[in-house]
PDB file of C-alpha atoms and ligand atoms in Angstrom:
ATOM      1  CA  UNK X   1     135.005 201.738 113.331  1.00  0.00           C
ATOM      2  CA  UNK X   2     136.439 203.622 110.240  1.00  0.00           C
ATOM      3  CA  UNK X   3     137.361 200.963 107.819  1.00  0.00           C
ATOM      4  CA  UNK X   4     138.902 203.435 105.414  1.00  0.00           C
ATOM      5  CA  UNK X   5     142.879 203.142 104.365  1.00  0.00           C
ATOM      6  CA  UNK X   6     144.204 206.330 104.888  1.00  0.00           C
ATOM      7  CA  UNK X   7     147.993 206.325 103.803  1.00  0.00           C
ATOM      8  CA  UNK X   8     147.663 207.737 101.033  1.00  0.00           C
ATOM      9  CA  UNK X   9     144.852 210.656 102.250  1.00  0.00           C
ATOM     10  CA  UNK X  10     144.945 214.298 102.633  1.00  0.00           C
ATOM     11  CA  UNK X  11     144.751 215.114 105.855  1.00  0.00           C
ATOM     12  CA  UNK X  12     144.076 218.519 107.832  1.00  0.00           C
ATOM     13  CA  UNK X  13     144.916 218.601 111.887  1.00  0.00           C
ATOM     14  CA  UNK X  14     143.670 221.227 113.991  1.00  0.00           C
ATOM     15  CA  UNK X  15     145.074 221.362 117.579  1.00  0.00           C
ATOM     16  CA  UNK X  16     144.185 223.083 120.866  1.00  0.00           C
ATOM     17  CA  UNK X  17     144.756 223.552 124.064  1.00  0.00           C
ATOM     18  CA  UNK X  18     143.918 219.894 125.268  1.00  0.00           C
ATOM     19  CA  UNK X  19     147.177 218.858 123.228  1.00  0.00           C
ATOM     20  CA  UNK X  20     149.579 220.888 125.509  1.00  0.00           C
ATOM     21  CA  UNK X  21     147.846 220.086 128.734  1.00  0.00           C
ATOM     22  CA  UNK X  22     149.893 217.281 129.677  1.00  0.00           C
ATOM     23  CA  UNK X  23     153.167 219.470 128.660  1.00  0.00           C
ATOM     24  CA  UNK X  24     152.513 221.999 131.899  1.00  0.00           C
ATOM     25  CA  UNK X  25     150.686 224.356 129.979  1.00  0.00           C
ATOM     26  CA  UNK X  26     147.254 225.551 131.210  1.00  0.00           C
ATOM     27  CA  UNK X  27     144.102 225.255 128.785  1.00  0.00           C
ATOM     28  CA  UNK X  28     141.845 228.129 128.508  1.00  0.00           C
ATOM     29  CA  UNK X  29     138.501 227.084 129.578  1.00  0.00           C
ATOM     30  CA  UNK X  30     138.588 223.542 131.765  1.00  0.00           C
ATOM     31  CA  UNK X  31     138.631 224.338 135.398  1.00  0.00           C
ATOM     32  CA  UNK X  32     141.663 226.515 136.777  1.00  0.00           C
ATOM     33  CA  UNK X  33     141.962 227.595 133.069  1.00  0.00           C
ATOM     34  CA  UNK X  34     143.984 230.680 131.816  1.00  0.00           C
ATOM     35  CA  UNK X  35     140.456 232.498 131.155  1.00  0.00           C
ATOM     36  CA  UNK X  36     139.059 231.936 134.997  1.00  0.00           C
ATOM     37  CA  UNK X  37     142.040 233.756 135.974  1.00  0.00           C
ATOM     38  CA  UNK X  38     142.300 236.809 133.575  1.00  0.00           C
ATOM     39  CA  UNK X  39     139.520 238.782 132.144  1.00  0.00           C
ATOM     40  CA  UNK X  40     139.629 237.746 128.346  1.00  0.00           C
ATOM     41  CA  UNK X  41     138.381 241.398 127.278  1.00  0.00           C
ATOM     42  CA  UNK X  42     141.577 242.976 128.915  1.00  0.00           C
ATOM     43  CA  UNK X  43     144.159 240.134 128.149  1.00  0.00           C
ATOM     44  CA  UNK X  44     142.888 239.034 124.203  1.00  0.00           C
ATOM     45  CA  UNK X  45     141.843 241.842 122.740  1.00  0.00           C
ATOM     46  CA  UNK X  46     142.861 245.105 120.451  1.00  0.00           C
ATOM     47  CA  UNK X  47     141.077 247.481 122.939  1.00  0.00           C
ATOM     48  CA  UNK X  48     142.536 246.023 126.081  1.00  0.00           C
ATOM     49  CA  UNK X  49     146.044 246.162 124.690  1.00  0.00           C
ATOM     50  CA  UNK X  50     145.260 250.029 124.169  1.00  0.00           C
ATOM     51  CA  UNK X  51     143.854 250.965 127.451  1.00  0.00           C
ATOM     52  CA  UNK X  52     146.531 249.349 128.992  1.00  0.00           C
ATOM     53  CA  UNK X  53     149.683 247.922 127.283  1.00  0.00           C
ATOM     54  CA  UNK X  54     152.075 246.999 130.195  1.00  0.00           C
ATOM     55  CA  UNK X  55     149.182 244.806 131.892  1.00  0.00           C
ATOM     56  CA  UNK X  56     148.696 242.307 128.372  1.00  0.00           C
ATOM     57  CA  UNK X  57     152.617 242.581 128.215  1.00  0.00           C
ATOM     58  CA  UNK X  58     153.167 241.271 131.652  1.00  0.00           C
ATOM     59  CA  UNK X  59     150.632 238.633 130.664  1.00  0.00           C
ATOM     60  CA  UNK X  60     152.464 237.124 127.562  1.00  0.00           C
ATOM     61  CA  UNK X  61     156.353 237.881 129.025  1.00  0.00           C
ATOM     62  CA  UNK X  62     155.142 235.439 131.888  1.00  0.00           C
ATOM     63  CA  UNK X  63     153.642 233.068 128.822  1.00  0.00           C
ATOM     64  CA  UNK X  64     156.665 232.988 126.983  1.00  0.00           C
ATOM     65  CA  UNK X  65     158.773 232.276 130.300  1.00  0.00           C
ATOM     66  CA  UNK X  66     156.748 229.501 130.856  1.00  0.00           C
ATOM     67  CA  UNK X  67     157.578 227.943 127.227  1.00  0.00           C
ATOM     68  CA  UNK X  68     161.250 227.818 129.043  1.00  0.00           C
ATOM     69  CA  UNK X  69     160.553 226.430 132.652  1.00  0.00           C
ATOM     70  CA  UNK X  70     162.167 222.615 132.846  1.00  0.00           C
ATOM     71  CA  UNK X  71     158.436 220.949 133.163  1.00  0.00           C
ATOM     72  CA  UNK X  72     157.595 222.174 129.931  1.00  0.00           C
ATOM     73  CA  UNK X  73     157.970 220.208 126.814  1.00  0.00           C
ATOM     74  CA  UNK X  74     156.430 218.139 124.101  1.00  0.00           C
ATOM     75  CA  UNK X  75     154.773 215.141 124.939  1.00  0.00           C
ATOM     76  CA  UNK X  76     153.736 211.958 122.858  1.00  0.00           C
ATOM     77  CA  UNK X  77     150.890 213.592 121.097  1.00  0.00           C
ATOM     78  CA  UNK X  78     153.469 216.057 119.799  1.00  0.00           C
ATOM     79  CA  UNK X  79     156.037 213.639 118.709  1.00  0.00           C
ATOM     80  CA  UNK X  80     153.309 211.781 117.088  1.00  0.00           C
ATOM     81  CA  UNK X  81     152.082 214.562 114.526  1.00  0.00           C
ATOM     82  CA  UNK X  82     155.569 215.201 114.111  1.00  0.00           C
ATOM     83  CA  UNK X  83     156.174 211.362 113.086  1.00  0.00           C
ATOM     84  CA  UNK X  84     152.987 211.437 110.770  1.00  0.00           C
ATOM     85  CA  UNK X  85     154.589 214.224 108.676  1.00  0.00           C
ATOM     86  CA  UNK X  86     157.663 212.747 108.375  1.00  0.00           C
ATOM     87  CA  UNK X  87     156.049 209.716 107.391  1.00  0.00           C
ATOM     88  CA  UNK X  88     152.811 210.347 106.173  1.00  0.00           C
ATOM     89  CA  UNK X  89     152.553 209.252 102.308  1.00  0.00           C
ATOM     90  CA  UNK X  90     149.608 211.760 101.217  1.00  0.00           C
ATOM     91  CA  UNK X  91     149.648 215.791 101.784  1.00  0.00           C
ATOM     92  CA  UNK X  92     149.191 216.813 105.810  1.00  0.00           C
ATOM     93  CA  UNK X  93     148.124 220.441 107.296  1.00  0.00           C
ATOM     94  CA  UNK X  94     148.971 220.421 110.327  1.00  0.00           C
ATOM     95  CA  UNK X  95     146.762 224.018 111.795  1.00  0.00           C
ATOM     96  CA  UNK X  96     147.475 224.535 115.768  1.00  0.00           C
ATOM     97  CA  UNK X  97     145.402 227.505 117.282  1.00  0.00           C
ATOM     98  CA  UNK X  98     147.997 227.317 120.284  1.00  0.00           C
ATOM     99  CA  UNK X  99     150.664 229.559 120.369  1.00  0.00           C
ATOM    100  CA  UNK X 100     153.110 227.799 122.303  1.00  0.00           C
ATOM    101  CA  UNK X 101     156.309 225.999 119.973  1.00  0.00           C
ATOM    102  CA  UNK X 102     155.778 222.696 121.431  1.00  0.00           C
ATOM    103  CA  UNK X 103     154.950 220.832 117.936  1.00  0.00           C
ATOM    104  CA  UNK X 104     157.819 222.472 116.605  1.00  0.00           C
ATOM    105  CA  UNK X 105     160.328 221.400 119.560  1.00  0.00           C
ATOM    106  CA  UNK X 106     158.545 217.872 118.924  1.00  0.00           C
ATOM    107  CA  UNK X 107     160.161 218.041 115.502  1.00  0.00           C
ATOM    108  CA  UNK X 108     156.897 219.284 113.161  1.00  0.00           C
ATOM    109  CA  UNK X 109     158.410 221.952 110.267  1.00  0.00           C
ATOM    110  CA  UNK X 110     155.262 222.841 109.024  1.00  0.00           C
ATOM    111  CA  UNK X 111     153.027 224.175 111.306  1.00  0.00           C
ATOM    112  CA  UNK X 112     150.287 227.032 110.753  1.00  0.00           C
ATOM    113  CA  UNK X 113     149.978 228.749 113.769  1.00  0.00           C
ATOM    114  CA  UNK X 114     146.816 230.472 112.952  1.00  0.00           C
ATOM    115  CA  UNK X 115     146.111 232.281 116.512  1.00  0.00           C
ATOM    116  CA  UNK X 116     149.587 233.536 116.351  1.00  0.00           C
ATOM    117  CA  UNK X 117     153.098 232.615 118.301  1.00  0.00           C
ATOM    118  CA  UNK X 118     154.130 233.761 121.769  1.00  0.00           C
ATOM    119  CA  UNK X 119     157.917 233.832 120.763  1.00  0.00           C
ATOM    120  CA  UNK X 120     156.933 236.095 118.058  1.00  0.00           C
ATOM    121  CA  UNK X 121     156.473 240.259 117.637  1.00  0.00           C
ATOM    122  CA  UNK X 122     154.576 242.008 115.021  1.00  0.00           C
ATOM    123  CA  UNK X 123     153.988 245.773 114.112  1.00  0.00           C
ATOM    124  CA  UNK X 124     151.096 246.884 115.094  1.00  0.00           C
ATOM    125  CA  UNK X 125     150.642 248.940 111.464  1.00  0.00           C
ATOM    126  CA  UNK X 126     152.066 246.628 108.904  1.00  0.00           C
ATOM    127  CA  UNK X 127     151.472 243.378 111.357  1.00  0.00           C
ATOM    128  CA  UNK X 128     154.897 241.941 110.107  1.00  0.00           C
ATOM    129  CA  UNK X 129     155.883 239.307 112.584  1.00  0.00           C
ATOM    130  CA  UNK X 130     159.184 238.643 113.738  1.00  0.00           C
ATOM    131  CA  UNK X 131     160.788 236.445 116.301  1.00  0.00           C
ATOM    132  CA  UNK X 132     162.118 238.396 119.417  1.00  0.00           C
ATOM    133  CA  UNK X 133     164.254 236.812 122.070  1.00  0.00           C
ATOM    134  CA  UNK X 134     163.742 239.935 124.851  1.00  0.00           C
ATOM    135  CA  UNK X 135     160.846 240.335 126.798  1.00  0.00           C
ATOM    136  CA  UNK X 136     157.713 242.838 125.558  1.00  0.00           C
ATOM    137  CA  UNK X 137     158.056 246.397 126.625  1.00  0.00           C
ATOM    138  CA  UNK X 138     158.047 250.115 125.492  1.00  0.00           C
ATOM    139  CA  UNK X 139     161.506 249.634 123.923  1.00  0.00           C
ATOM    140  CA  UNK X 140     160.715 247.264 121.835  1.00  0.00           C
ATOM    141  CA  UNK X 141     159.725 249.372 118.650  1.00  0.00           C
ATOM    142  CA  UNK X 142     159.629 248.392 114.793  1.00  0.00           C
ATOM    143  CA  UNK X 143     161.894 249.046 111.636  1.00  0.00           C
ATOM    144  CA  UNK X 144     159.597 248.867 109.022  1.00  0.00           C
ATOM    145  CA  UNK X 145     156.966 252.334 109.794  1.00  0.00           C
ATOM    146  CA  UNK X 146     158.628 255.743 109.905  1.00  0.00           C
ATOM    147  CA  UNK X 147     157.886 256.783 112.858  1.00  0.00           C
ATOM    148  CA  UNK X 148     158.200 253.451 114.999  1.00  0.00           C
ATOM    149  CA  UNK X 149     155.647 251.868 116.675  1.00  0.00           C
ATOM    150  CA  UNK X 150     155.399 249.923 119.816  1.00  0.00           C
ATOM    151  CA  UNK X 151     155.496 246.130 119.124  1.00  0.00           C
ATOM    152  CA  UNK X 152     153.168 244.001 120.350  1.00  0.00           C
ATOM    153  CA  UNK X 153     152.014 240.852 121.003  1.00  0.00           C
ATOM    154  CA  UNK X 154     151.892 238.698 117.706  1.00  0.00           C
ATOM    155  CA  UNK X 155     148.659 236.806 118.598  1.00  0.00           C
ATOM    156  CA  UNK X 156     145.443 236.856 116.991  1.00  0.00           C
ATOM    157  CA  UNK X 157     143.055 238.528 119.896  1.00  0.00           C
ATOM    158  CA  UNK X 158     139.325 238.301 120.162  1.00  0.00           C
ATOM    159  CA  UNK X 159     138.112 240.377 116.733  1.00  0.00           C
ATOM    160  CA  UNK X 160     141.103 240.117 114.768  1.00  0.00           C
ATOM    161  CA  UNK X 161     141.614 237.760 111.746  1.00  0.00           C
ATOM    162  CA  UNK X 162     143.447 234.487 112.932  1.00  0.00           C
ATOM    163  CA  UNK X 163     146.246 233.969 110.180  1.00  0.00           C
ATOM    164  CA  UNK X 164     146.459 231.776 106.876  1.00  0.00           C
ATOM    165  CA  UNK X 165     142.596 231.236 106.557  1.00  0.00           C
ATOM    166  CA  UNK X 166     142.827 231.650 102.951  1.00  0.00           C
ATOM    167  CA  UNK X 167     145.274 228.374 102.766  1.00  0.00           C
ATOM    168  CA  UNK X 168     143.070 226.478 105.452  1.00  0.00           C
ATOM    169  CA  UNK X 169     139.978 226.599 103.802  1.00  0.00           C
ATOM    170  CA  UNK X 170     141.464 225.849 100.580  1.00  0.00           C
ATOM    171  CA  UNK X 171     142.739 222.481 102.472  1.00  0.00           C
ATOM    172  CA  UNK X 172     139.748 221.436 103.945  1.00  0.00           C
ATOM    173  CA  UNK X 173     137.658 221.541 101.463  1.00  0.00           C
ATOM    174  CA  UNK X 174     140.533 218.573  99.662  1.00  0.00           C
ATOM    175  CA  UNK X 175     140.849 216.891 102.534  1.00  0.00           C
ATOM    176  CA  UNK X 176     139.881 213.267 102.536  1.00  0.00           C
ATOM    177  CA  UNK X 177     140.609 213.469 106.736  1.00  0.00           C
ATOM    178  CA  UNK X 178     139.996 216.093 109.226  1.00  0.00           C
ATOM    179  CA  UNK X 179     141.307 215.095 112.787  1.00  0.00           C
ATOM    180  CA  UNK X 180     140.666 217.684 115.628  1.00  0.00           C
ATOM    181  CA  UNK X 181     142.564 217.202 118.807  1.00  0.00           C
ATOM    182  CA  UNK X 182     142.254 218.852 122.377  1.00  0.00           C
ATOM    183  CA  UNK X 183     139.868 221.864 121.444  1.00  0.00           C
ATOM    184  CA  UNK X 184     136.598 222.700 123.059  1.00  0.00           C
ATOM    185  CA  UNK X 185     135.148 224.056 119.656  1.00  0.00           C
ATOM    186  CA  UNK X 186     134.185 227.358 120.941  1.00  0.00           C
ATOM    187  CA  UNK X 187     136.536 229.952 118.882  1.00  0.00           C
ATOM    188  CA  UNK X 188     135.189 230.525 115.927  1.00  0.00           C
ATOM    189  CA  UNK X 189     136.524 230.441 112.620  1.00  0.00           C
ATOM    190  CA  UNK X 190     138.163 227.163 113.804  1.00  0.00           C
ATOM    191  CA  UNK X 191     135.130 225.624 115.473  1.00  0.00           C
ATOM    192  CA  UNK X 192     133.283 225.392 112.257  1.00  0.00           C
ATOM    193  CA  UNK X 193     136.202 223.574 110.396  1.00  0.00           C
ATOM    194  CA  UNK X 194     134.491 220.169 111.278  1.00  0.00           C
ATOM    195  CA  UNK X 195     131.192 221.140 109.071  1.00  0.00           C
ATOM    196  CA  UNK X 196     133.405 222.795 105.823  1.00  0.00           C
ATOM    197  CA  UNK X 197     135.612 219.764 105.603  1.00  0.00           C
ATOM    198  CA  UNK X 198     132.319 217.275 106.467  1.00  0.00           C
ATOM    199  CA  UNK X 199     130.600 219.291 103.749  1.00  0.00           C
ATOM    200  CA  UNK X 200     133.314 218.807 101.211  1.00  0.00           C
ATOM    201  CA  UNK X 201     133.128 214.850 102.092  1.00  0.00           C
ATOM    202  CA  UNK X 202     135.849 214.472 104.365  1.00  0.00           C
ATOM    203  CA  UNK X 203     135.862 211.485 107.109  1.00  0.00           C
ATOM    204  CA  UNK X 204     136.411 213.394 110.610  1.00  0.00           C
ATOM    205  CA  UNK X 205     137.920 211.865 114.170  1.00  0.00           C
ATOM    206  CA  UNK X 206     137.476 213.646 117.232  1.00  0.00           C
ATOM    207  CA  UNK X 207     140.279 213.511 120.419  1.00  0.00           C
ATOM    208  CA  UNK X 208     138.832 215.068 123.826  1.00  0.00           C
ATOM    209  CA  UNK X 209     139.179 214.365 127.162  1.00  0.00           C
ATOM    210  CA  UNK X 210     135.606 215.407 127.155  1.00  0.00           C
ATOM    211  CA  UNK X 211     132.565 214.688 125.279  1.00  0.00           C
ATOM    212  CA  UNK X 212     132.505 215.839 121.493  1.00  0.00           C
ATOM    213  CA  UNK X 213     131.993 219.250 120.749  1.00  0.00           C
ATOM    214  CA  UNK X 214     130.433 218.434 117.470  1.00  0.00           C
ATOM    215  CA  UNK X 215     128.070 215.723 116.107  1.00  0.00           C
ATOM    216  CA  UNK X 216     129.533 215.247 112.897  1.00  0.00           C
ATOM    217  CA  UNK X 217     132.974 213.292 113.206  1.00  0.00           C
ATOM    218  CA  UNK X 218     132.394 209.762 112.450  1.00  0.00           C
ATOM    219  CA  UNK X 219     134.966 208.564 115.331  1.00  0.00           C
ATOM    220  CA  UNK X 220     135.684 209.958 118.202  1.00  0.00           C
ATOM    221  CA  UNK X 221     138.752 208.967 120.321  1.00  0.00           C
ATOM    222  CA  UNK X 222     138.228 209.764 124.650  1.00  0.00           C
ATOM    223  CA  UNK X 223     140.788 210.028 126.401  1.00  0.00           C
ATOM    224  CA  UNK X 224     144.246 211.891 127.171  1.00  0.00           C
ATOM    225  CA  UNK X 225     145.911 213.064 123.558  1.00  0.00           C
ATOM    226  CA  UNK X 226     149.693 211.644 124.875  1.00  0.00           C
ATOM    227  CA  UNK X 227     147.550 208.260 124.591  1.00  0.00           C
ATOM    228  CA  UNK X 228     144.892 208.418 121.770  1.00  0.00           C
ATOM    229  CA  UNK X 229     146.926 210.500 119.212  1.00  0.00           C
ATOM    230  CA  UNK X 230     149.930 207.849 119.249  1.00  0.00           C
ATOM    231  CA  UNK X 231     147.765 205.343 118.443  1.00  0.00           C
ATOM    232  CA  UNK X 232     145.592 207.034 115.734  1.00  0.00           C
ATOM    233  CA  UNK X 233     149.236 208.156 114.098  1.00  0.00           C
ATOM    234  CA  UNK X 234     150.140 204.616 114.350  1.00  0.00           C
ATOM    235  CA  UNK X 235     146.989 203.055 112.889  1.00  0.00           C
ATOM    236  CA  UNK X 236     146.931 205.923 110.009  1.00  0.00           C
ATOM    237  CA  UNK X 237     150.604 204.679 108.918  1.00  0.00           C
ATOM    238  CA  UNK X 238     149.982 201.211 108.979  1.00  0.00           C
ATOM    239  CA  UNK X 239     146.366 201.860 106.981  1.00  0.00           C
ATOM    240  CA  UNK X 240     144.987 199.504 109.879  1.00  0.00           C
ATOM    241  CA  UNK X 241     141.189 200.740 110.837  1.00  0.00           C
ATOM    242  CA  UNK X 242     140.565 203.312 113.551  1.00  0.00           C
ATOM    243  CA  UNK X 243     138.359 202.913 116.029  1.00  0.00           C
ATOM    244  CA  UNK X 244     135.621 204.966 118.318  1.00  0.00           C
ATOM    245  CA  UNK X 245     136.739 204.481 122.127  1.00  0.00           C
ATOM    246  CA  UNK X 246     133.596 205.941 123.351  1.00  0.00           C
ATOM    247  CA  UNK X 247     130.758 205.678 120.742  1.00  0.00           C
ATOM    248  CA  UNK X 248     127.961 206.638 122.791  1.00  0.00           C
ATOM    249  CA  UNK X 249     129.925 209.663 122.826  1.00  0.00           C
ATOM    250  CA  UNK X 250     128.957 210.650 119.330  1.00  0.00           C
ATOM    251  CA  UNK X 251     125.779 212.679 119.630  1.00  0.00           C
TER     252      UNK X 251
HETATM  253  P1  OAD Q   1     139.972 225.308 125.446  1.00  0.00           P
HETATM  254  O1  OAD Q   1     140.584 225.593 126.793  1.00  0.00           O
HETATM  255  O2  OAD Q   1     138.736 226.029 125.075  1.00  0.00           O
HETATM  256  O3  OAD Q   1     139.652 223.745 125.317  1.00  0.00           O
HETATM  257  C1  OAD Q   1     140.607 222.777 125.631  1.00  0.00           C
HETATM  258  C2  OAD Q   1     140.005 221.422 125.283  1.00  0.00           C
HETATM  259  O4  OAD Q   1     141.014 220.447 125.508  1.00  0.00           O
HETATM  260  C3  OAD Q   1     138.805 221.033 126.134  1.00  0.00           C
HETATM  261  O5  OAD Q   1     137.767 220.560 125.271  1.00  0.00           O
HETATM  262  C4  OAD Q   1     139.331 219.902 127.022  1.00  0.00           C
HETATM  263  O6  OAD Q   1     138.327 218.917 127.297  1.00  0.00           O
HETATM  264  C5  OAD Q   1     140.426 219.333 126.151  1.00  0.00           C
HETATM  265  N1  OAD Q   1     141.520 218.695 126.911  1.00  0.00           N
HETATM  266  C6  OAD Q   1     142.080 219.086 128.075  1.00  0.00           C
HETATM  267  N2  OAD Q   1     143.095 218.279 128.428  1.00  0.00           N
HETATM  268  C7  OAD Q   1     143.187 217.345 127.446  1.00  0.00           C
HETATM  269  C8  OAD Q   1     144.051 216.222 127.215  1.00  0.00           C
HETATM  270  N3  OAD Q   1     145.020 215.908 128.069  1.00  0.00           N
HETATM  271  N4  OAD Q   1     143.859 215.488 126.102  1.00  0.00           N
HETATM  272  C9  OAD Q   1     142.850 215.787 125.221  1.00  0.00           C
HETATM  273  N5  OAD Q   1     142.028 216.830 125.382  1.00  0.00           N
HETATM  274  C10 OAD Q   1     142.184 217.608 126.472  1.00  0.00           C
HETATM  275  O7  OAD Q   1     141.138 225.525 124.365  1.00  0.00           O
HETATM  276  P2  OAD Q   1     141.007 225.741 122.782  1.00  0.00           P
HETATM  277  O8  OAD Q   1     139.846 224.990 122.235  1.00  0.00           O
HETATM  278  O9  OAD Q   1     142.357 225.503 122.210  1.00  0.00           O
HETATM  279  O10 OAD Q   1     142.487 231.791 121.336  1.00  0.00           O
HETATM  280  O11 OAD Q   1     140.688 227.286 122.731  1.00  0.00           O
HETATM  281  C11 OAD Q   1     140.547 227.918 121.479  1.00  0.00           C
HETATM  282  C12 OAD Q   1     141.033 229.334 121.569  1.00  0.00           C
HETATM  283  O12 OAD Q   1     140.390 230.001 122.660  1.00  0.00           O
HETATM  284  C13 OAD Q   1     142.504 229.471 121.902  1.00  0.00           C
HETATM  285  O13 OAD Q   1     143.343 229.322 120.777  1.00  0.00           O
HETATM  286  C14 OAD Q   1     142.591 230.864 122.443  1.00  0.00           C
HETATM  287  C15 OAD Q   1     141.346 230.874 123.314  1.00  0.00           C
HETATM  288  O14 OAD Q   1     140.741 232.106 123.502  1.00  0.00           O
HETATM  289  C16 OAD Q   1     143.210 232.919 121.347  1.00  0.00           C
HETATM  290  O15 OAD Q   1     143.934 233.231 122.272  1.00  0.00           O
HETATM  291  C17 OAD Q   1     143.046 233.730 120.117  1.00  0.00           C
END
């Protein structure tokens, strides 16, 4: 149990996959997840997208026409961050490494996308990103270079810098809270959050349908995010005390 009252705390979120599972969207690595079914070194990164552009296009137009099919949308966990920065009393970060919009359609204004955004192009010269409405293909070219380039995908893929790392580590080193939600804690830079924000003194909470990934959060919450998330949001408002569900979880 975490007796401390944290209305008034700074507080960094980081969110993965796990959050948007119950919205329709596929993780990446549970079973039947988006990286059984595509090889990651021709879908995520810099040298796949050369060799062969139309194939990692095909693979994020059918992405981003998934963000519109009618059995995708936010769910509680979603509407919950959203509530806790509306009504949060202390700073919040909210950091998501998805790329899908659903904290935004759940009503969150600030959120650092810091793998990237599937509704979103960038150059791939200058890397400024822009929102485009068509589909990716070899029209699609930039304004800002000379000679215009072919616009790709504005995700971070395996190699490349994820975005606003600067600001991030700046914010976890003040936070009072770090609370990671639905992420297996593989990807690195974000996977090693937990120890910078732990090593600045920060209290830490864990949600996962499975097991931990790391050993030091003091609480970790089991269970579906649409049902654990709503009630740490809740409990965080109301400075009440938050509470392990599966202690012998903690390593
Ligand atoms: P993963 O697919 O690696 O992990 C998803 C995590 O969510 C797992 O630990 C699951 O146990 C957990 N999970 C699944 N359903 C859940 C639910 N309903 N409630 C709570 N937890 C649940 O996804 P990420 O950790 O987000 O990067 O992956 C990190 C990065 O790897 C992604 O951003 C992506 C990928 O390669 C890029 O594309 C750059």
């Amino acid at each position: 149990m975490m007796e401390t009252d944290f209305r008034n705390a700074n507080i960094v979120v980081l969110t993965g996959a796990g959050i948007s599972a119950a919205s329709g969207l596929s993780t990446f690595r549970d079973q039947g997840g988006l990286w059984e079914k595509y090889p990651v070194e021709d879908i995520a990164s810099p040298e796949g997208y050369q060799r062969d552009p139309e194939l990692v296009e095909s693979f994020y137009n059918a992405r981003r026409a998934q963000l519109d099919a009618s059995n995708v949308a936010p769910n509680a966990a979603h509407f919950a961050l959203a509530k806790l920065e509306q009504e949060h009393q202390g700073r919040l970060l909210l950091v998501t490494q998805n790329v899908d919009d659903l904290h935004e359609r759940a009503g969150s204004n600030q959120v650092l996308h810091m793998h990237g955004e599937l509704r979103k192009a960038c150059c791939p010269v200058t890397m400024q990103p822009f929102f485009m409405e068509q589909p990716f293909s070899a029209e699609n070219v930039c304004q800002c270079c000379e000679k215009p380039q072919r616009l790709r995908p504005n995700i971070v893929w395996f190699g490349e810098m994820p975005i606003g790392m600067g600001e991030i580590e700046q914010a976890l080193t003040e936070c009072d809270l770090f609370i990671s939600i639905g992420t297996s804690g593989t990807v690195y830079p974000a996977a090693g959050f937990i120890r910078l924000a732990k090593a600045f003194g920060a209290e830490a909470i864990d949600i996962n349908l499975e097991p931990s990934y790391s050993s030091p959060f003091n609480i970790f919450m089991q269970g579906c995010a649409t049902q654990q998330v709503p009630r740490m949001v809740e409990s965080i408002l109301s400075g009440e005390p938050i509470e392990s569900t599966a202690e012998e979880a903690l390593i």
